[in-house]
Coordinates of C-alpha atoms and ligand atoms in Angstrom, one line a residue:
M10 CA 9.0 17.6 -8.8
K11 CA 11.4 14.9 -7.9
V12 CA 11.0 11.1 -7.7
L13 CA 13.2 8.9 -5.4
G14 CA 13.7 5.2 -6.0
I15 CA 14.7 3.3 -2.8
L16 CA 16.0 -0.2 -3.2
G17 CA 16.0 -2.5 -0.2
S18 CA 17.4 -5.7 -1.7
F19 CA 20.7 -7.6 -1.3
K20 CA 21.3 -7.3 -5.1
R21 CA 21.5 -4.1 -7.1
D22 CA 20.6 -5.7 -10.4
G23 CA 18.2 -8.4 -9.1
I24 CA 14.5 -8.6 -9.9
T25 CA 13.7 -5.9 -7.3
G26 CA 16.3 -3.6 -8.9
Q27 CA 14.9 -4.3 -12.4
M28 CA 11.3 -3.6 -11.2
L29 CA 12.5 -0.2 -9.8
D30 CA 14.5 0.6 -12.9
Q31 CA 11.5 -0.1 -15.1
V32 CA 9.2 2.2 -13.2
L33 CA 11.9 5.0 -13.1
A34 CA 12.7 4.6 -16.8
N35 CA 9.1 5.5 -17.6
V36 CA 8.7 8.5 -15.4
D37 CA 8.3 11.7 -17.4
P38 CA 11.9 12.8 -18.3
K39 CA 11.1 16.4 -17.1
I40 CA 10.8 15.0 -13.5
A41 CA 14.2 14.8 -11.7
Q42 CA 15.0 11.4 -10.3
E43 CA 17.5 9.6 -8.0
T44 CA 18.0 6.1 -6.8
I45 CA 19.2 5.0 -3.4
F46 CA 20.6 1.5 -2.9
L47 CA 20.1 1.1 0.9
N48 CA 23.0 -1.4 1.2
D49 CA 25.4 1.4 0.4
Y50 CA 24.5 3.1 3.6
T51 CA 25.1 2.4 7.3
I52 CA 21.6 2.9 8.6
M53 CA 21.3 3.3 12.4
P54 CA 19.4 5.7 14.6
K55 CA 21.2 9.1 14.7
S56 CA 23.8 8.0 12.1
A57 CA 25.2 10.5 9.5
D58 CA 24.0 8.2 6.7
L59 CA 20.5 8.3 8.1
D60 CA 20.5 12.1 8.0
V61 CA 21.6 12.0 4.4
L62 CA 18.8 9.6 3.5
V63 CA 16.2 11.7 5.4
S64 CA 17.2 14.8 3.5
K65 CA 16.8 12.9 0.2
L66 CA 13.3 11.8 1.3
K67 CA 12.4 15.4 2.2
E68 CA 13.7 16.6 -1.2
A69 CA 11.6 14.2 -3.2
D70 CA 7.8 14.4 -3.9
V71 CA 7.3 10.7 -4.8
W72 CA 9.1 7.7 -3.3
I73 CA 9.2 4.4 -5.1
L74 CA 10.0 1.8 -2.4
A75 CA 11.2 -1.5 -3.7
A76 CA 11.9 -4.5 -1.5
P77 CA 11.8 -8.3 -2.0
T78 CA 9.7 -10.5 0.3
Y79 CA 11.9 -12.3 2.7
W80 CA 10.6 -14.8 5.3
G81 CA 7.1 -13.8 4.4
G82 CA 7.6 -10.1 5.0
I83 CA 9.5 -7.0 4.0
S84 CA 13.3 -7.4 3.5
G85 CA 15.4 -6.7 6.6
I86 CA 17.4 -3.9 4.8
M87 CA 14.2 -2.0 4.1
K88 CA 12.6 -2.8 7.4
N89 CA 15.7 -1.4 9.3
F90 CA 15.5 1.8 7.2
L91 CA 11.8 2.2 8.1
D92 CA 12.5 1.4 11.7
C93 CA 15.1 4.2 11.9
L94 CA 12.6 6.7 10.5
R95 CA 10.2 6.2 13.3
Q96 CA 11.6 8.6 15.9
L97 CA 12.4 11.3 13.3
T98 CA 8.9 11.5 11.7
L99 CA 6.5 10.8 14.5
R100 CA 5.6 12.1 17.9
F101 CA 4.0 10.0 20.5
D102 CA 1.2 11.2 22.7
K103 CA 0.7 10.2 26.4
Y104 CA -0.9 6.9 25.4
G105 CA 2.1 6.0 23.1
D106 CA 0.0 6.5 20.0
P107 CA 1.9 7.9 17.0
H108 CA 1.1 11.2 15.2
A109 CA 2.8 12.4 12.0
L110 CA 5.0 15.4 12.6
G111 CA 4.2 16.5 9.1
T112 CA 7.8 15.9 8.0
F113 CA 6.6 14.2 4.8
A114 CA 3.2 15.8 4.4
N115 CA 1.7 15.6 0.8
K116 CA 4.4 13.1 -0.4
H117 CA 3.3 10.1 -2.4
Y118 CA 4.6 6.5 -2.6
I119 CA 4.6 3.5 -4.9
L120 CA 5.4 0.0 -3.6
L121 CA 7.2 -2.9 -5.4
T122 CA 7.9 -6.4 -4.2
N123 CA 8.5 -9.9 -5.4
C124 CA 8.9 -13.5 -4.2
Y125 CA 9.7 -17.0 -5.2
T126 CA 6.2 -18.0 -4.4
K127 CA 4.3 -19.1 -7.6
T128 CA 1.6 -16.8 -8.9
L129 CA -1.4 -19.0 -8.1
E130 CA -0.1 -19.7 -4.6
N131 CA 0.3 -16.0 -4.0
V132 CA -3.2 -15.3 -5.3
L133 CA -4.6 -17.9 -2.9
T134 CA -2.4 -17.3 0.1
G135 CA -1.2 -13.7 -0.2
A136 CA 2.5 -14.4 0.6
T137 CA 3.4 -10.8 -0.3
D138 CA 0.5 -9.2 1.5
A139 CA 2.6 -8.8 4.7
T140 CA 5.3 -6.9 2.8
F141 CA 2.7 -4.4 1.5
Q142 CA 1.0 -4.1 4.8
T143 CA 4.2 -3.2 6.7
F144 CA 5.0 -0.5 4.1
D145 CA 1.4 0.8 4.2
K146 CA 1.4 0.9 8.0
V147 CA 4.6 3.0 8.1
M148 CA 3.5 5.3 5.3
T149 CA 0.0 5.9 6.7
A150 CA 1.5 6.7 10.1
M151 CA 3.8 9.3 8.4
G152 CA 0.9 10.8 6.3
V153 CA 2.3 9.7 3.0
I154 CA -0.2 9.0 0.2
K155 CA -0.3 5.8 -1.8
V156 CA -0.3 5.9 -5.6
G157 CA 0.0 2.2 -6.5
E158 CA 1.8 -1.1 -6.1
A159 CA 3.1 -4.0 -8.1
V160 CA 4.3 -7.5 -7.4
Q161 CA 6.4 -10.0 -9.4
T162 CA 5.8 -13.6 -8.3
N163 CA 7.7 -16.8 -9.3
T164 CA 11.2 -15.2 -9.3
F165 CA 13.1 -18.4 -8.7
G166 CA 15.5 -18.6 -11.7
L167 CA 14.0 -15.5 -13.2
K168 CA 16.6 -13.4 -14.9
E169 CA 14.5 -10.8 -16.6
L170 CA 11.0 -9.4 -16.2
A171 CA 8.3 -10.6 -18.6
S172 CA 7.0 -8.0 -21.1
K173 CA 3.5 -8.0 -19.4
K174 CA 5.1 -7.1 -16.1
K175 CA 7.3 -4.5 -17.8
A176 CA 4.1 -2.9 -19.2
E177 CA 2.4 -2.8 -15.8
L178 CA 5.5 -1.2 -14.3
K179 CA 5.7 1.2 -17.2
S180 CA 2.2 2.5 -16.5
L181 CA 3.1 2.9 -12.8
G182 CA 6.0 5.1 -13.9
Q183 CA 3.8 7.1 -16.2
K184 CA 1.3 7.7 -13.3
V185 CA 4.0 9.7 -11.4
A186 CA 3.5 12.7 -13.7
Q187 CA -0.2 12.8 -13.0
I188 CA 0.2 13.0 -9.2
K189 CA -1.2 16.2 -7.7
R190 CA 1.1 17.9 -5.2
K191 CA -1.8 18.4 -2.7
D192 CA -3.9 15.4 -3.0
D193 CA -6.9 15.6 -0.7
L194 CA -8.5 12.2 -0.4
T195 CA -11.2 13.2 2.0
V196 CA -13.8 14.0 -0.7
K197 CA -12.9 10.7 -2.5
R198 CA -13.3 8.7 0.7
Y199 CA -16.8 10.3 1.4
I200 CA -17.9 9.5 -2.1
E201 CA -16.7 5.9 -1.7
L202 CA -18.5 5.6 1.7
F203 CA -21.7 7.0 0.2
F204 CA -21.7 4.4 -2.5
I205 CA -20.9 1.5 -0.1
V206 CA -23.7 2.6 2.2
A207 CA -26.1 3.1 -0.8
V208 CA -25.4 -0.4 -2.3
M209 CA -25.5 -2.2 1.1
A210 CA -28.8 -0.5 2.1
F211 CA -30.3 -1.5 -1.3
I212 CA -29.2 -5.2 -1.0
T213 CA -30.5 -5.2 2.6
M214 CA -33.9 -3.9 1.6
V215 CA -34.1 -6.4 -1.3
L216 CA -33.1 -9.3 1.0
Q217 CA -35.5 -8.2 3.8
T218 CA -38.5 -7.7 1.4
G219 CA -37.7 -11.1 -0.2
I220 CA -37.4 -13.0 3.0
L221 CA -40.6 -11.5 4.5
K222 CA -42.5 -12.2 1.2
L223 CA -41.2 -15.8 1.3
L224 CA -42.2 -16.3 4.9
G225 CA -45.5 -14.5 4.3
L226 CA -44.7 -12.1 7.2
S227 CA -45.4 -8.5 7.7
L228 CA -43.3 -7.0 10.5
G229 CA -44.0 -4.0 12.8
F230 CA -41.7 -1.0 13.0
W231 CA -39.2 -2.4 15.5
S232 CA -38.9 -5.9 14.0
N233 CA -38.4 -4.2 10.6
Y234 CA -35.7 -2.0 12.1
I235 CA -33.9 -4.7 14.0
S236 CA -33.8 -7.1 11.0
F237 CA -32.6 -4.3 8.7
V238 CA -29.8 -3.4 11.1
L239 CA -28.7 -7.0 11.4
I240 CA -28.7 -7.8 7.7
F241 CA -27.0 -4.4 6.9
F242 CA -24.3 -5.1 9.5
I243 CA -23.5 -8.6 8.3
L244 CA -23.3 -7.4 4.7
L245 CA -21.1 -4.4 5.5
A246 CA -18.8 -6.4 7.7
T247 CA -18.4 -9.0 5.0
A248 CA -17.8 -6.3 2.3
L249 CA -15.2 -4.5 4.4
R250 CA -13.4 -7.9 5.1
I251 CA -13.3 -8.8 1.4
L252 CA -12.1 -5.3 0.5
T253 CA -9.3 -5.4 3.1
L254 CA -8.2 -8.9 2.0
A255 CA -8.3 -8.1 -1.7
K256 CA -6.6 -4.8 -1.2
H257 CA -3.2 -5.8 -2.3
K258 CA -1.9 -7.0 -5.7
R259 CA -1.0 -10.7 -5.6
K260 CA 0.1 -11.2 -9.3
Ligands
FMN314 C1 16.5 -14.3 3.2 C2 15.5 -14.6 2.1 C3 14.2 -14.9 2.5 C4 13.3 -15.2 1.5 N1 12.0 -15.5 1.9 C5 11.1 -15.7 1.0 C6 9.7 -16.0 1.3 O1 9.4 -16.1 2.5 N2 8.8 -16.3 0.4 C7 9.2 -16.2 -1.0 O2 8.3 -16.4 -1.8 N3 10.4 -15.9 -1.4 C8 11.4 -15.7 -0.4 N4 12.7 -15.4 -0.8 C9 13.0 -15.3 -2.2 C10 13.0 -13.8 -2.6 O3 11.7 -13.2 -2.5 C11 13.5 -13.7 -4.0 O4 14.9 -14.1 -3.9 C12 13.4 -12.3 -4.6 O5 12.4 -12.3 -5.5 C13 14.7 -11.9 -5.2 O6 14.8 -10.5 -5.4 P1 16.2 -9.9 -5.9 O7 16.4 -10.6 -7.2 O8 16.0 -8.5 -6.0 O9 17.2 -10.3 -4.9 C14 13.6 -15.2 0.2 C15 15.0 -14.8 -0.2 C16 15.9 -14.5 0.8 C17 17.3 -14.2 0.4

């Protein structure tokens, strides 16, 4: 097994570099590791440096992608790297929709980012969400599986990570050894879906029964069915929206 740290920041020893180092320092020593500082490479489509980087990506089983949040999104250095991978790792069908070529099948990734934005502001506004979303979009298109993510807020004037953040990053590093090579998430997704449907159906029935009791109504089959579908749909749509928004770490 091999883990590859990829640093997409202007500074080698800045906060992003420190976050990456902290994760890597806590990866099981039996696992081989390497760090790439993207600024050391000339990354352009079809460039020799890009070939070198792609072969490093292929060699590794787990990628730790670290990039600061710049202008409300992923840093340009990292974005340029991801942009250059597009043609190499995807094929496009006649509608222009991307399909993974399988170049990176069964690989895993961990995301790290940071920002000047204060913790409470990030919790409320999600200033770092766009960074994570861009990473996830690219990785999902390439068929790479997510392991976890971490964010450091309030980095203005910050010279060293706080011990609480170091502990969080340490546990991310320790997680690497537990990653299964072939991680089939299909069963997990069906189980999650089953529980979401079961909980939503239960809440719908409780609401429906309660409302009807309150109004002193007894509905026929179709009125019952239509009101059930409507309540169920509103609850499910709200739950999915909340789950999507709260998906990313903000502190
Ligand atoms: C070009 C640029 C754009 C930035 N944009 C944002 C931003 O939109 N929001 C934010 O909170 N911080 C922003 N920052 C601050 C960086 O997120 C902060 O410098 C980062 O945590 C530093 O990481 P480093 O120590 O690895 O360089 C920006 C910094 C730079 C250099």
